[in-house]
Structure formats: C-alpha cells, structure tokens
Short mmCIF file of C-alpha atoms (C1' of nucleotides) in Angstrom, two decimals:
data_model
loop_
_atom_site.label_atom_id
_atom_site.label_comp_id
_atom_site.label_asym_id
_atom_site.label_seq_id
_atom_site.Cartn_x
_atom_site.Cartn_y
_atom_site.Cartn_z
CA MET J 570 49.97 9.61 0.54
CA SER J 571 50.59 9.10 4.67
CA ILE J 572 47.95 8.14 6.83
CA VAL J 573 48.34 11.13 8.71
CA HIS J 574 47.47 13.18 5.72
CA LEU J 575 44.97 11.22 4.60
CA ILE J 576 43.31 11.96 7.89
CA ALA J 577 44.08 15.56 7.62
CA ASP J 578 42.12 15.76 4.42
CA ILE J 579 38.73 14.79 6.23
CA PRO J 580 36.32 17.64 6.27
CA LEU J 581 34.97 16.40 9.32
CA PHE J 582 38.84 17.09 10.90
CA HIS J 583 39.43 20.39 9.26
CA GLY J 584 41.13 22.61 11.34
CA LEU J 585 42.35 20.15 14.05
CA PRO J 586 45.58 20.67 15.62
CA LYS J 587 48.43 18.41 14.73
CA GLU J 588 48.41 16.45 17.64
CA GLN J 589 44.88 15.41 17.50
CA ILE J 590 45.58 14.24 14.07
CA ASP J 591 48.45 12.25 15.30
CA ASP J 592 46.15 10.86 17.66
CA LEU J 593 43.81 9.79 15.29
CA ALA J 594 46.69 8.17 13.22
CA MET J 595 47.52 6.16 16.03
CA ILE J 596 43.87 4.46 16.53
CA VAL J 597 42.95 4.41 13.10
CA THR J 598 42.01 1.24 11.48
CA ASP J 599 42.64 1.09 7.85
CA GLN J 600 40.88 -1.56 5.88
CA VAL J 601 39.67 -2.48 2.05
CA PHE J 602 36.61 -4.20 1.09
CA LYS J 603 36.09 -5.35 -2.33
CA LYS J 604 32.75 -4.64 -4.37
CA GLY J 605 29.99 -6.51 -2.83
CA GLU J 606 31.86 -6.63 0.81
CA ILE J 607 29.62 -6.05 3.51
CA ILE J 608 31.34 -3.39 6.27
CA PHE J 609 28.45 -3.81 8.96
CA SER J 610 24.84 -5.44 9.10
CA GLU J 611 21.91 -3.70 10.84
CA SER J 612 22.13 -5.46 14.28
CA ASP J 613 25.72 -5.20 14.64
CA GLU J 614 26.92 -3.51 17.59
CA GLY J 615 28.57 -0.19 16.41
CA THR J 616 32.19 0.16 18.58
CA GLY J 617 33.17 2.95 16.18
CA PHE J 618 32.48 4.83 12.86
CA TYR J 619 33.90 4.80 9.61
CA VAL J 620 35.09 7.40 7.07
CA VAL J 621 35.30 6.68 3.19
CA ILE J 622 38.83 7.04 1.87
CA THR J 623 38.72 5.89 -1.55
CA GLY J 624 35.53 3.90 -3.52
CA ARG J 625 31.85 4.43 -2.76
CA VAL J 626 29.78 2.84 -0.04
CA LYS J 627 25.93 2.17 0.31
CA ILE J 628 24.07 2.12 3.31
CA PHE J 629 20.83 0.80 2.89
CA LYS J 630 17.61 -1.19 4.23
CA LEU J 631 16.15 -4.68 3.47
CA SER J 632 12.70 -5.79 3.78
CA PHE J 633 11.61 -8.95 4.55
CA GLU J 634 11.05 -10.02 0.86
CA GLY J 635 14.60 -8.46 0.16
CA LYS J 636 13.87 -5.52 -1.30
CA GLU J 637 16.45 -2.90 -0.37
CA GLN J 638 16.20 0.76 0.08
CA ILE J 639 19.06 2.92 -0.21
CA LEU J 640 19.22 5.69 2.67
CA HIS J 641 22.96 7.31 1.57
CA ILE J 642 25.79 6.87 -0.81
CA PHE J 643 29.14 8.14 0.53
CA GLY J 644 32.04 8.85 -1.23
CA PRO J 645 35.38 9.79 -0.20
CA GLY J 646 35.99 12.15 2.81
CA GLU J 647 32.55 10.95 4.17
CA PRO J 648 31.69 9.50 7.35
CA PHE J 649 29.44 6.74 8.23
CA GLY J 650 27.88 4.88 10.57
CA GLU J 651 27.97 7.81 13.46
CA THR J 652 25.17 7.49 14.75
CA ALA J 653 25.50 4.50 16.62
CA VAL J 654 28.50 6.27 18.57
CA PHE J 655 26.32 8.70 19.99
CA ALA J 656 22.97 7.41 20.29
CA GLY J 657 23.04 3.55 20.99
CA GLU J 658 24.63 0.30 20.47
CA HIS J 659 23.59 -1.08 16.93
CA PHE J 660 23.72 0.03 13.74
CA PRO J 661 20.47 1.44 12.33
CA ALA J 662 21.10 0.08 8.44
CA ASN J 663 23.78 -1.74 6.28
CA ALA J 664 26.85 -0.65 4.60
CA GLU J 665 28.06 -2.33 1.88
CA ALA J 666 31.40 -1.28 -0.70
CA MET J 667 30.02 -0.57 -3.79
CA GLU J 668 33.40 -1.06 -5.66
CA GLU J 669 36.65 -1.50 -4.07
CA SER J 670 36.76 0.97 -0.80
CA ARG J 671 39.31 2.05 1.62
CA ILE J 672 37.84 2.52 4.53
CA PHE J 673 39.51 4.05 7.81
CA PHE J 674 37.55 3.03 11.64
CA PHE J 675 37.91 5.02 14.49
CA PRO J 676 36.96 3.35 17.85
CA ARG J 677 34.17 4.95 19.66
CA GLU J 678 35.94 6.27 22.70
CA SER J 679 38.54 8.04 20.72
CA LEU J 680 36.02 10.15 19.03
CA ILE J 681 34.39 10.73 22.28
CA ALA J 682 36.92 11.90 23.97
CA LEU J 683 38.38 14.41 21.27
CA ILE J 684 34.82 15.88 20.73
CA LYS J 685 34.95 16.85 24.85
CA LYS J 686 38.50 18.62 23.81
CA THR J 687 37.39 20.04 20.48
CA PRO J 688 34.35 22.08 20.43
CA SER J 689 34.71 23.18 16.85
CA LEU J 690 34.70 19.00 15.91
CA ALA J 691 31.54 18.84 17.92
CA LEU J 692 29.72 21.77 15.43
CA ASN J 693 31.30 20.02 12.48
CA MET J 694 29.58 17.00 13.64
CA LEU J 695 26.61 18.41 14.55
CA ALA J 696 26.76 19.83 11.11
CA ILE J 697 27.35 16.82 9.45
CA LEU J 698 24.13 15.28 11.52
CA SER J 699 21.79 18.08 10.91
CA ARG J 700 22.15 17.89 6.98
CA ARG J 701 21.68 14.10 7.01
CA LEU J 702 18.27 14.76 8.88
CA ARG J 703 17.18 17.57 6.28
CA ARG J 704 18.02 15.00 3.62
CA PHE J 705 16.24 12.37 5.29
CA ALA J 706 12.92 14.78 5.39
CA ALA J 707 13.24 14.88 2.32
CA LEU J 708 13.07 12.01 1.39
CA ILE J 709 10.56 10.86 3.48
CA ASP J 710 8.37 13.85 2.16
CA ASP J 711 9.15 12.37 -1.40
CA LEU J 712 8.69 8.59 -0.48
CA SER J 713 4.97 9.69 1.43
CA LEU J 714 3.69 12.09 -0.59
CA LYS J 715 5.16 12.11 -3.94
CA GLU J 716 4.95 9.85 -7.01
CA VAL J 717 7.87 7.85 -8.30
CA PRO J 718 8.07 10.46 -11.31
CA GLY J 719 8.10 13.49 -9.27
CA ARG J 720 11.30 11.92 -7.37
CA LEU J 721 13.03 10.88 -10.48
CA ALA J 722 12.32 14.68 -11.88
CA ALA J 723 14.05 15.80 -8.21
CA TYR J 724 16.61 13.77 -8.31
CA LEU J 725 17.76 14.68 -12.13
CA LEU J 726 17.53 18.13 -11.11
CA TYR J 727 19.48 17.64 -8.03
CA LEU J 728 21.95 16.00 -10.35
CA SER J 729 22.04 19.00 -12.83
CA GLU J 730 22.69 21.12 -9.73
CA GLN J 731 25.52 18.95 -8.71
CA HIS J 732 27.03 19.67 -12.35
CA LYS J 733 26.49 23.20 -12.37
CA GLY J 734 23.35 23.12 -14.05
CA SER J 735 24.49 20.65 -16.61
CA THR J 736 21.62 19.35 -18.95
CA ASP J 737 23.97 16.22 -19.74
CA LEU J 738 24.10 13.88 -16.67
CA GLN J 739 25.92 10.71 -16.38
CA LEU J 740 24.67 8.37 -13.78
CA ALA J 741 27.19 7.46 -11.47
CA ILE J 742 25.29 4.17 -10.36
CA THR J 743 23.10 1.97 -12.14
CA LYS J 744 19.73 2.22 -12.82
CA GLY J 745 18.48 -0.31 -10.68
CA GLN J 746 20.68 1.21 -7.78
CA LEU J 747 18.63 4.63 -8.55
CA ALA J 748 15.69 2.67 -8.60
CA SER J 749 16.40 1.74 -4.88
CA LEU J 750 17.37 5.02 -4.03
CA LEU J 751 14.30 6.24 -5.07
CA GLY J 752 12.05 3.78 -3.28
CA THR J 753 11.02 2.33 -6.36
CA ILE J 754 11.89 -1.13 -8.41
CA PRO J 755 13.92 -1.09 -12.13
CA GLU J 756 10.85 -1.94 -13.99
CA THR J 757 9.11 0.81 -12.70
CA LEU J 758 11.89 3.41 -13.38
CA SER J 759 12.87 1.77 -16.60
CA ARG J 760 8.97 2.89 -17.56
CA ILE J 761 8.85 6.39 -16.19
CA LEU J 762 12.15 6.98 -18.12
CA ALA J 763 10.28 5.95 -21.23
CA LYS J 764 7.44 8.23 -20.95
CA MET J 765 9.38 11.02 -19.94
CA THR J 766 11.51 10.52 -23.04
CA ALA J 767 8.63 10.51 -24.90
CA GLN J 768 7.01 13.47 -23.60
CA GLY J 769 9.98 15.15 -24.78
CA LEU J 770 11.52 15.78 -21.12
CA VAL J 771 14.72 13.94 -21.45
CA VAL J 772 16.70 11.37 -23.42
CA SER J 773 18.09 8.26 -22.16
CA GLU J 774 20.82 6.32 -23.29
CA GLY J 775 22.11 3.96 -21.06
CA PRO J 776 23.71 5.83 -18.03
CA HIS J 777 23.82 9.17 -19.71
CA ILE J 778 20.56 11.37 -19.28
CA ARG J 779 20.11 14.44 -20.97
CA ILE J 780 17.43 16.95 -19.81
CA LEU J 781 15.69 18.48 -22.52
CA ASP J 782 13.01 20.52 -20.77
CA LEU J 783 14.03 21.65 -17.59
CA GLU J 784 11.20 23.35 -16.49
CA GLY J 785 8.50 20.46 -17.43
CA LEU J 786 10.97 18.48 -14.61
CA GLN J 787 10.71 21.45 -12.25
CA VAL J 788 7.05 21.55 -12.47
CA LEU J 789 7.00 17.31 -12.35
CA ALA J 790 9.31 17.59 -9.19
CA GLU J 791 6.99 20.58 -7.27
CA SER J 792 3.69 19.21 -8.35
CA GLY J 793 3.85 15.44 -6.78
CA GLY J 794 4.53 14.02 -10.30
CA HIS J 795 1.62 12.81 -12.41
CA LEU J 796 2.87 12.27 -16.09
CA MET R 181 8.08 27.70 38.03
CA SER R 182 10.29 29.98 37.14
CA ILE R 183 12.05 30.27 33.97
CA VAL R 184 15.52 29.41 35.56
CA HIS R 185 13.87 25.95 36.94
CA LEU R 186 11.69 25.30 33.37
CA ILE R 187 15.38 25.56 31.68
CA ALA R 188 17.24 23.37 34.31
CA ASP R 189 14.86 20.80 33.54
CA ILE R 190 14.80 20.25 30.22
CA PRO R 191 16.88 17.03 29.68
CA LEU R 192 18.86 18.65 26.55
CA PHE R 193 20.29 21.03 29.18
CA HIS R 194 20.82 18.76 32.30
CA GLY R 195 24.40 18.97 34.13
CA LEU R 196 25.16 22.48 33.02
CA PRO R 197 26.23 24.49 35.64
CA LYS R 198 23.76 26.92 37.19
CA GLU R 199 25.59 30.10 35.91
CA GLN R 200 25.14 29.01 32.08
CA ILE R 201 21.22 28.12 33.16
CA ASP R 202 20.97 31.70 34.23
CA ASP R 203 22.74 32.95 30.74
CA LEU R 204 20.06 30.98 28.76
CA ALA R 205 17.05 32.34 30.93
CA MET R 206 18.46 36.00 30.02
CA ILE R 207 18.17 35.22 25.94
CA VAL R 208 15.02 32.87 26.27
CA THR R 209 12.10 33.94 24.66
CA ASP R 210 9.00 32.59 26.56
CA GLN R 211 5.88 31.84 24.15
CA VAL R 212 2.16 30.43 24.45
CA PHE R 213 0.85 29.12 20.99
CA LYS R 214 -2.86 28.31 20.42
CA LYS R 215 -4.18 25.11 19.22
CA GLY R 216 -3.49 24.90 15.36
CA GLU R 217 -1.19 27.84 15.35
CA ILE R 218 1.95 27.59 13.20
CA ILE R 219 5.14 28.19 14.75
CA PHE R 220 7.05 28.01 11.84
CA SER R 221 7.30 27.24 8.35
CA GLU R 222 9.28 25.00 5.92
CA SER R 223 10.69 27.97 3.94
CA ASP R 224 11.25 30.17 7.40
CA GLU R 225 14.65 31.21 8.04
CA GLY R 226 15.86 29.24 11.30
CA THR R 227 17.47 31.88 13.54
CA GLY R 228 17.34 29.76 16.86
CA PHE R 229 15.75 26.82 18.07
CA TYR R 230 12.74 25.81 20.25
CA VAL R 231 11.99 23.67 23.26
CA VAL R 232 8.68 22.76 24.19
CA ILE R 233 7.52 23.46 27.76
CA THR R 234 3.70 22.32 27.93
CA GLY R 235 1.85 20.94 25.14
CA ARG R 236 2.08 18.81 22.50
CA VAL R 237 3.57 20.13 18.61
CA LYS R 238 3.77 18.29 15.68
CA ILE R 239 6.26 18.78 12.56
CA PHE R 240 5.16 17.85 9.53
CA LYS R 241 5.51 17.98 5.48
CA LEU R 242 2.67 18.89 3.07
CA SER R 243 2.09 17.98 -0.40
CA PHE R 244 1.08 19.82 -3.03
CA GLU R 245 -2.19 18.66 -2.93
CA GLY R 246 -2.32 19.26 1.03
CA LYS R 247 -1.58 16.19 1.95
CA GLU R 248 0.61 15.94 5.05
CA GLN R 249 3.26 13.57 6.61
CA ILE R 250 3.86 13.91 9.93
CA LEU R 251 7.58 13.59 10.81
CA HIS R 252 7.57 13.88 14.98
CA ILE R 253 5.23 14.78 17.56
CA PHE R 254 7.10 16.26 20.36
CA GLY R 255 5.99 16.90 23.81
CA PRO R 256 7.61 18.95 27.12
CA GLY R 257 11.35 19.07 27.06
CA GLU R 258 11.88 17.99 23.65
CA PRO R 259 13.82 20.23 21.53
CA PHE R 260 12.94 20.95 17.67
CA GLY R 261 14.22 23.18 15.19
CA GLU R 262 17.89 22.56 16.18
CA THR R 263 18.99 21.21 12.39
CA ALA R 264 18.43 24.85 11.14
CA VAL R 265 20.87 26.02 13.80
CA PHE R 266 23.55 24.14 12.71
CA ALA R 267 23.37 23.26 8.86
CA GLY R 268 21.33 25.51 7.17
CA GLU R 269 19.05 28.84 6.75
CA HIS R 270 15.50 27.88 6.82
CA PHE R 271 13.73 24.96 8.71
CA PRO R 272 13.16 21.36 6.82
CA ALA R 273 9.73 21.36 7.93
CA ASN R 274 6.62 22.87 9.56
CA ALA R 275 5.75 23.18 12.88
CA GLU R 276 2.20 23.44 14.45
CA ALA R 277 1.00 23.46 17.98
CA MET R 278 -1.74 20.69 18.45
CA GLU R 279 -2.90 21.87 21.54
CA GLU R 280 -2.34 24.86 23.51
CA SER R 281 1.46 24.93 24.21
CA ARG R 282 4.17 27.13 25.88
CA ILE R 283 7.20 27.04 23.67
CA PHE R 284 10.40 28.22 24.47
CA PHE R 285 12.82 29.96 21.83
CA PHE R 286 16.38 30.40 21.94
CA PRO R 287 18.57 32.21 19.64
CA ARG R 288 21.15 30.36 17.38
CA GLU R 289 24.28 31.98 18.42
CA SER R 290 23.77 31.59 22.12
CA LEU R 291 23.39 27.81 21.28
CA ILE R 292 26.48 27.58 19.56
CA ALA R 293 28.34 29.97 22.15
CA LEU R 294 27.02 27.67 24.89
CA ILE R 295 27.87 24.46 22.78
CA LYS R 296 31.61 25.92 22.35
CA LYS R 297 31.97 26.05 26.06
CA THR R 298 30.39 23.04 27.28
CA PRO R 299 31.68 19.76 25.52
CA SER R 300 28.80 17.38 27.48
CA LEU R 301 25.91 19.72 26.09
CA ALA R 302 27.60 19.10 22.38
CA LEU R 303 27.18 15.20 23.53
CA ASN R 304 23.62 15.75 24.26
CA MET R 305 22.69 17.38 21.31
CA LEU R 306 24.67 14.84 19.34
CA ALA R 307 22.65 12.35 21.05
CA ILE R 308 19.55 13.63 20.17
CA LEU R 309 20.27 14.15 16.61
CA SER R 310 21.20 10.57 16.27
CA ARG R 311 18.24 9.15 17.98
CA ARG R 312 16.24 11.30 15.59
CA LEU R 313 18.31 10.17 12.50
CA ARG R 314 17.74 6.72 13.56
CA ARG R 315 13.82 7.07 14.25
CA PHE R 316 14.24 8.59 10.83
CA ALA R 317 15.88 5.75 9.19
CA ALA R 318 12.80 3.52 10.93
CA LEU R 319 10.84 5.75 8.79
CA ILE R 320 12.10 5.41 5.91
CA ASP R 321 12.22 1.77 6.35
CA ASP R 322 8.45 1.75 6.81
CA LEU R 323 7.27 4.08 4.11
CA SER R 324 9.38 2.25 1.47
CA LEU R 325 9.47 -1.46 2.68
CA LYS R 326 6.52 -2.27 4.39
CA GLU R 327 2.59 -2.17 3.72
CA VAL R 328 0.27 0.22 5.59
CA PRO R 329 -0.82 -2.79 8.07
CA GLY R 330 2.85 -3.39 8.81
CA ARG R 331 3.66 -0.04 9.83
CA LEU R 332 0.59 0.49 11.82
CA ALA R 333 1.25 -2.96 13.93
CA ALA R 334 4.77 -1.79 14.29
CA TYR R 335 3.44 1.16 16.10
CA LEU R 336 0.91 -0.25 18.00
CA LEU R 337 3.52 -2.54 19.35
CA TYR R 338 5.73 0.53 19.92
CA LEU R 339 2.81 2.11 21.84
CA SER R 340 2.74 -0.99 23.65
CA GLU R 341 6.27 -0.82 24.94
CA GLN R 342 5.80 2.82 25.80
CA HIS R 343 3.54 1.48 28.41
CA LYS R 344 5.61 -1.22 29.82
CA GLY R 345 3.85 -3.88 27.37
CA SER R 346 0.36 -2.77 28.25
CA THR R 347 -2.06 -4.36 25.76
CA ASP R 348 -4.47 -1.59 26.57
CA LEU R 349 -3.45 1.36 24.79
CA GLN R 350 -5.15 4.77 24.57
CA LEU R 351 -4.26 7.04 21.55
CA ALA R 352 -3.16 10.37 22.22
CA ILE R 353 -3.86 11.82 18.87
CA THR R 354 -6.90 11.23 16.22
CA LYS R 355 -6.92 8.61 14.25
CA GLY R 356 -6.90 11.42 11.50
CA GLN R 357 -3.29 12.39 12.62
CA LEU R 358 -2.35 8.64 13.33
CA ALA R 359 -2.83 7.98 9.62
CA SER R 360 -0.44 11.03 8.97
CA LEU R 361 2.09 9.73 10.80
CA LEU R 362 1.96 6.42 8.96
CA GLY R 363 2.26 7.95 5.80
CA THR R 364 -1.29 7.06 4.67
CA ILE R 365 -5.02 8.63 5.08
CA PRO R 366 -7.76 8.03 7.12
CA GLU R 367 -9.89 5.98 5.26
CA THR R 368 -7.35 3.56 4.66
CA LEU R 369 -6.47 3.38 8.64
CA SER R 370 -9.95 2.51 9.63
CA ARG R 371 -10.43 -0.09 6.74
CA ILE R 372 -7.08 -1.91 8.16
CA LEU R 373 -8.19 -1.78 11.83
CA ALA R 374 -11.57 -3.10 10.94
CA LYS R 375 -9.36 -5.69 9.32
CA MET R 376 -7.46 -6.41 12.15
CA THR R 377 -10.47 -6.74 14.38
CA ALA R 378 -12.10 -9.26 12.12
CA GLN R 379 -8.67 -11.37 12.31
CA GLY R 380 -9.18 -11.13 16.07
CA LEU R 381 -5.73 -9.20 16.55
CA VAL R 382 -7.33 -5.87 17.82
CA VAL R 383 -10.34 -4.35 19.42
CA SER R 384 -10.70 -0.77 18.36
CA GLU R 385 -13.29 1.48 20.13
CA GLY R 386 -12.77 4.92 19.50
CA PRO R 387 -9.64 5.97 20.81
CA HIS R 388 -8.90 3.14 22.69
CA ILE R 389 -7.17 0.11 21.16
CA ARG R 390 -6.61 -3.49 22.98
CA ILE R 391 -4.30 -5.54 21.55
CA LEU R 392 -5.22 -9.42 21.25
CA ASP R 393 -2.52 -11.12 19.92
CA LEU R 394 0.34 -9.67 20.25
CA GLU R 395 2.46 -12.18 18.15
CA GLY R 396 0.30 -11.88 15.43
CA LEU R 397 1.13 -8.04 15.13
CA GLN R 398 4.62 -9.12 15.59
CA VAL R 399 4.70 -11.36 12.76
CA LEU R 400 2.86 -8.59 10.57
CA ALA R 401 5.45 -6.11 11.88
CA GLU R 402 8.17 -7.99 10.65
CA SER R 403 7.13 -9.82 7.53
CA GLY R 404 6.17 -6.41 5.69
CA GLY R 405 2.35 -6.82 6.28
CA HIS R 406 -0.41 -8.63 4.23
CA LEU R 407 -3.56 -8.99 6.01
"C1'" DC Q 1465 -31.47 20.49 18.92
"C1'" DG Q 1466 -28.00 21.03 15.38
"C1'" DT Q 1467 -23.80 22.07 14.18
"C1'" DC Q 1468 -19.18 20.18 13.82
"C1'" DG Q 1469 -15.57 17.54 13.33
"C1'" DA Q 1470 -13.91 12.92 13.42
"C1'" DC Q 1471 -14.72 8.27 12.03
"C1'" DT Q 1472 -16.38 4.62 8.89
"C1'" DT Q 1473 -17.88 2.28 4.81
"C1'" DG Q 1474 -18.79 1.75 -0.26
"C1'" DA Q 1475 -17.74 2.12 -5.37
"C1'" DG Q 1476 -14.82 2.58 -8.33
"C1'" DT Q 1477 -9.81 3.91 -10.13
"C1'" DT Q 1478 -4.77 4.14 -10.61
"C1'" DA Q 1479 -0.04 3.99 -9.67
"C1'" DA Q 1480 3.20 0.68 -8.88
"C1'" DC Q 1481 3.96 -3.99 -7.78
"C1'" DT Q 1482 4.90 -9.26 -9.21
"C1'" DC Q 1483 6.12 -12.48 -12.45
"C1'" DA Q 1484 7.92 -13.64 -16.70
"C1'" DA Q 1485 10.38 -12.91 -20.89
"C1'" DA Q 1486 13.37 -10.76 -24.31
"C1'" DT Q 1487 17.39 -7.64 -25.28
"C1'" DC Q 1488 21.81 -5.75 -24.81
"C1'" DA Q 1489 26.26 -5.12 -22.98
"C1'" DT Q 1490 30.48 -6.53 -20.88
"C1'" DG Q 1491 34.23 -9.81 -20.25
"C1'" DT Q 1492 36.16 -14.25 -19.91
"C1'" DG Q 1493 37.52 -19.06 -21.52
"C1'" DG Q 1494 38.35 -21.53 -24.97
"C1'" DC G 1126 38.28 -13.78 -32.54
"C1'" DC G 1127 33.95 -16.39 -31.01
"C1'" DA G 1128 30.53 -18.12 -27.84
"C1'" DC G 1129 28.41 -18.52 -23.92
"C1'" DA G 1130 27.74 -16.74 -19.11
"C1'" DT G 1131 26.47 -12.91 -16.51
"C1'" DG G 1132 24.53 -8.87 -14.83
"C1'" DA G 1133 21.80 -4.63 -16.43
"C1'" DT G 1134 17.79 -3.13 -18.85
"C1'" DT G 1135 13.77 -2.60 -21.29
"C1'" DT G 1136 8.94 -4.98 -22.51
"C1'" DG G 1137 4.57 -7.07 -21.56
"C1'" DA G 1138 0.65 -8.72 -19.09
"C1'" DG G 1139 -1.97 -9.34 -14.78
"C1'" DT G 1140 -2.92 -8.22 -10.17
"C1'" DT G 1141 -3.54 -5.23 -5.84
"C1'" DA G 1142 -2.88 -2.21 -2.36
"C1'" DA G 1143 -3.84 2.16 -1.53
"C1'" DC G 1144 -5.97 6.21 -3.24
"C1'" DT G 1145 -10.25 9.42 -4.59
"C1'" DC G 1146 -14.87 10.76 -4.10
"C1'" DA G 1147 -18.96 10.57 -2.22
"C1'" DA G 1148 -22.01 9.34 1.53
"C1'" DG G 1149 -23.23 8.31 5.92
"C1'" DT G 1150 -22.78 7.48 10.74
"C1'" DC G 1151 -21.15 8.94 15.41
"C1'" DG G 1152 -20.42 11.55 19.49
"C1'" DA G 1153 -19.78 16.02 21.84
"C1'" DC G 1154 -20.59 20.93 22.99
"C1'" DG G 1155 -23.17 25.12 22.11
#
DNA sequence: CGTCGACTTGAGTTAACTCAAATCATGTGG
DNA sequence: CCACATGATTTGAGTTAACTCAAGTCGACG
C-alpha cells in the first residue's frame, strides 16, 4: 500500500483533504524497528510524534531497580509521543517495539502547522488526549485504591468487553507484560491467577483464560479486590 | 472586576480577540461553592467544563472503602473537567471545593465552536492536556515504582522548586490531604516525616517544613526511596 | 472550658515483595 | 530427531512496607 494510503488510514487524520495528506506524505519518515528495539527514551528530546503502522509498541517507565510499569500498548493506527510536541521538550516515558514494527514519524512543526489549518484535526487530537487522560485516571485509581486481584479482575472484564462479551480470552501479551501493565510482578500475578482458578472464577491455561464467573469478577473489580 | 476581564485573565483564553471573550461572557455561568461542596461527581454527565476564578478545587477518586486519591489540586486560572468535553459523556473523577471558591462554567458546544474558529486556543488546550498527561505519567511512575518516602521526597523537592529553591516550605494543604495526594494515609505520612526528621533530612513543625539536606532528599527521590 | 479536627504514636496484620529454584515450552544447531 | 539453551511461568520460603485499629496529644475556635 502507498504511503499516502497508509497515512489516510490513520484515524487521527480521517477527514483530512487529500492535499494535506499529500503534504504529510512528503515529510513522513518511514522506519522499521525490530523486536525489542528502543524507539525513544525518557530523556530524549521530542522533535515530533509517531504513529504505529504495523506491529505493537509499549510505552513504559522504569524504576531505579529496573522494574517496569507499562503505561500503554499501542497498535496499528495509534499515535504516540504527541505530548512532547505540545507540552515539552523531552518524552515523558520510554517506547519500545514489542515485535517487528513499522512506524511513521512526523516532525513537530508540520503537525502544529497542520492543526492551525485544520480545526477538525485539533478536535481529533484533543479527543485522543482526553481519552488517554481518562485511562490514566483509571490506572491511578487502580494502582492507588485497588489491590492486585481487583486490577486483574478489571482487566479481564475489559478484555471481555473488547471481545463483545466473550468469556474466552486470549492474551495478546505475555503474563509478565500483563503483570507490568497491572503494576505488579509475574510471581504475584501467577499466584493470584491460581487463587482465582481455585475459587472457580477463571480457568487459565497458558495465554488462554476462560472466565467462569463473570459476576464474581465484577464484584472483585468494584470492591477493591480481596480474594 | 468584570466578568469579561476575569475571562480574559484566564491563561487558556489569552490572546483571544475581544469579540470572542465577549461571546464567552454571554454564556458563562458564574457559581460560588462553599468549602466541601461537590462540584461534580464521577458519574455525572459532562455538559461543559469549569475554570477556577478564586479558591481551590480538588479532583479525586474514591475507593470502595472510602479512601481517596487526589489527582489534581487546581487554583485560580486553571480549567478542569475538560476531558469530558472532548472524550466522553461522564466525568472521570470527582471535584470538590477545598475552600469557598468562585467557579466559571462554560457549556460544551460553545467551547467546541470556539476551538474550531481559533487555532491558537486549540493549541493552548492541547498544551494543557499534554502537561496533565505528563503529570499523570509521573504520578503513575511514583505510585507504581517508588515507595512512600521517595514520593514524599519528590514532592518536597517539587515544592522547593516552586518557591525558587527555598528550603523553607509552607504546606498549602493539610497533611491528610498531602497523604491522599501521595497515595497513602496520614499515619504513614506522619511516620515517614518522623523518620526523615530523625535522619536530619528535614524539620517538620505543623504545616511548616524546612529542608535540611537537599541532596539527601534527591537521592531518596531518585532511588525509589528506602529510609 | 470543652469540642472538634488534625496530627501523632503504638501494636498487630497482611498484601505484595525479594530471592531461589523447579517446571515447561520453544526453537536452534548438530 | 535429539540435546541443550532461552525465555516464560509457576511455586516455595521468608521479609517488609504499608495498612488497620486504637488511643492519645495538640491547637484553634466558639
């Protein structure tokens, strides 16, 4: 597929006139990152923003001792690194390709110029940032006010919703990564899954998890999460 | 001061032509909330956004058991509740006046219409949301990867920077609220302050905290925080 | 002076952590 | 096709930071 079509397919740019898409195609940088490659680091200067075309990218923070907290996992069509364009000089977190990924990079000035010309793009961008703020608020809520079982239950319910309410879930990430996403470590996650299984809430076999007691999980997620 | 001047003084609206300020003045709702009054709750529909004119407002989440996590404390000139305008139907958290506060309310449609007309406003708004995302990322980092002493140290250093590097700090909030801001409880905060005092890092007398060992605090904040 | 809220301190409990080791799946080179 | 290296996951044992509950202190204000 041509660069122009790939850009036009990015939800952020939906509805843009052809001319401006062409402009974007002129200035885009097309890159491929291998699995595990760092796209940018926390201290790097943010000279532009990125969009995932294929593959997956994780945005994460690292503690002093090396423990990681995943903030986002982005897939095709999703932009990342935009806050550096609008707010500051450096990126607030690290970005790494979780698998071989094709990434488009757009320099800062062109995005700002484009937004000035295109109100609908500004509103798209505002909507995206607002949704992320909302997700962050939920994550803070979870980290601060819920225990790990509650977070896991909430996550499983979220996955279930994504799949139209299916109770047959396939993890797209490893359990270690899930642990990092939930703000815990693999050992703890493993133990809690074992407990949930013992209580008949779920069945877990490798990356496949089946929800047995949807209501039970809901109670767990809402009540802060004591198993 | 007139409504028009008050609106023109809001940083978000800086640089707007007089005509549009007048438009805003026509549609603004001017409200006063007493200390402790709820401005909106998590489940409320977000039909617009707010700006603090005088006083202070806290944005917070509540756990099932009633523990609170403060997400923001906003003062004069700062907007809040905007994410509901761009992203969703309901507010993602609760808002309460921490003291008697004068609050302006702007309905959703007028803000969106204004942004369509005014690219610089869009960029202002994007910058504000980006800065908040950044702050949230830092908070998530703290909650997930640092222990309470590290968070407290980081907060004290932040306060010191706000006051041009002064080591004489005056808390603008109660220690209980500080605990909630740091994602802990008053008892824990009290104990940690006592420990820090015992180690000669700070002196704490009521709402007044003096930093004795700036470097020590920096080490504590950066290293995750073991006292 | 008494009450109320804010703060501190003590004692006991626990969720989640660290460290260590065993198990399992996968894939590669011989 | 097998043996071993690699990474993911699980399980066990011990430790700890931070929590809950309870009690007491302190200061401001009516």
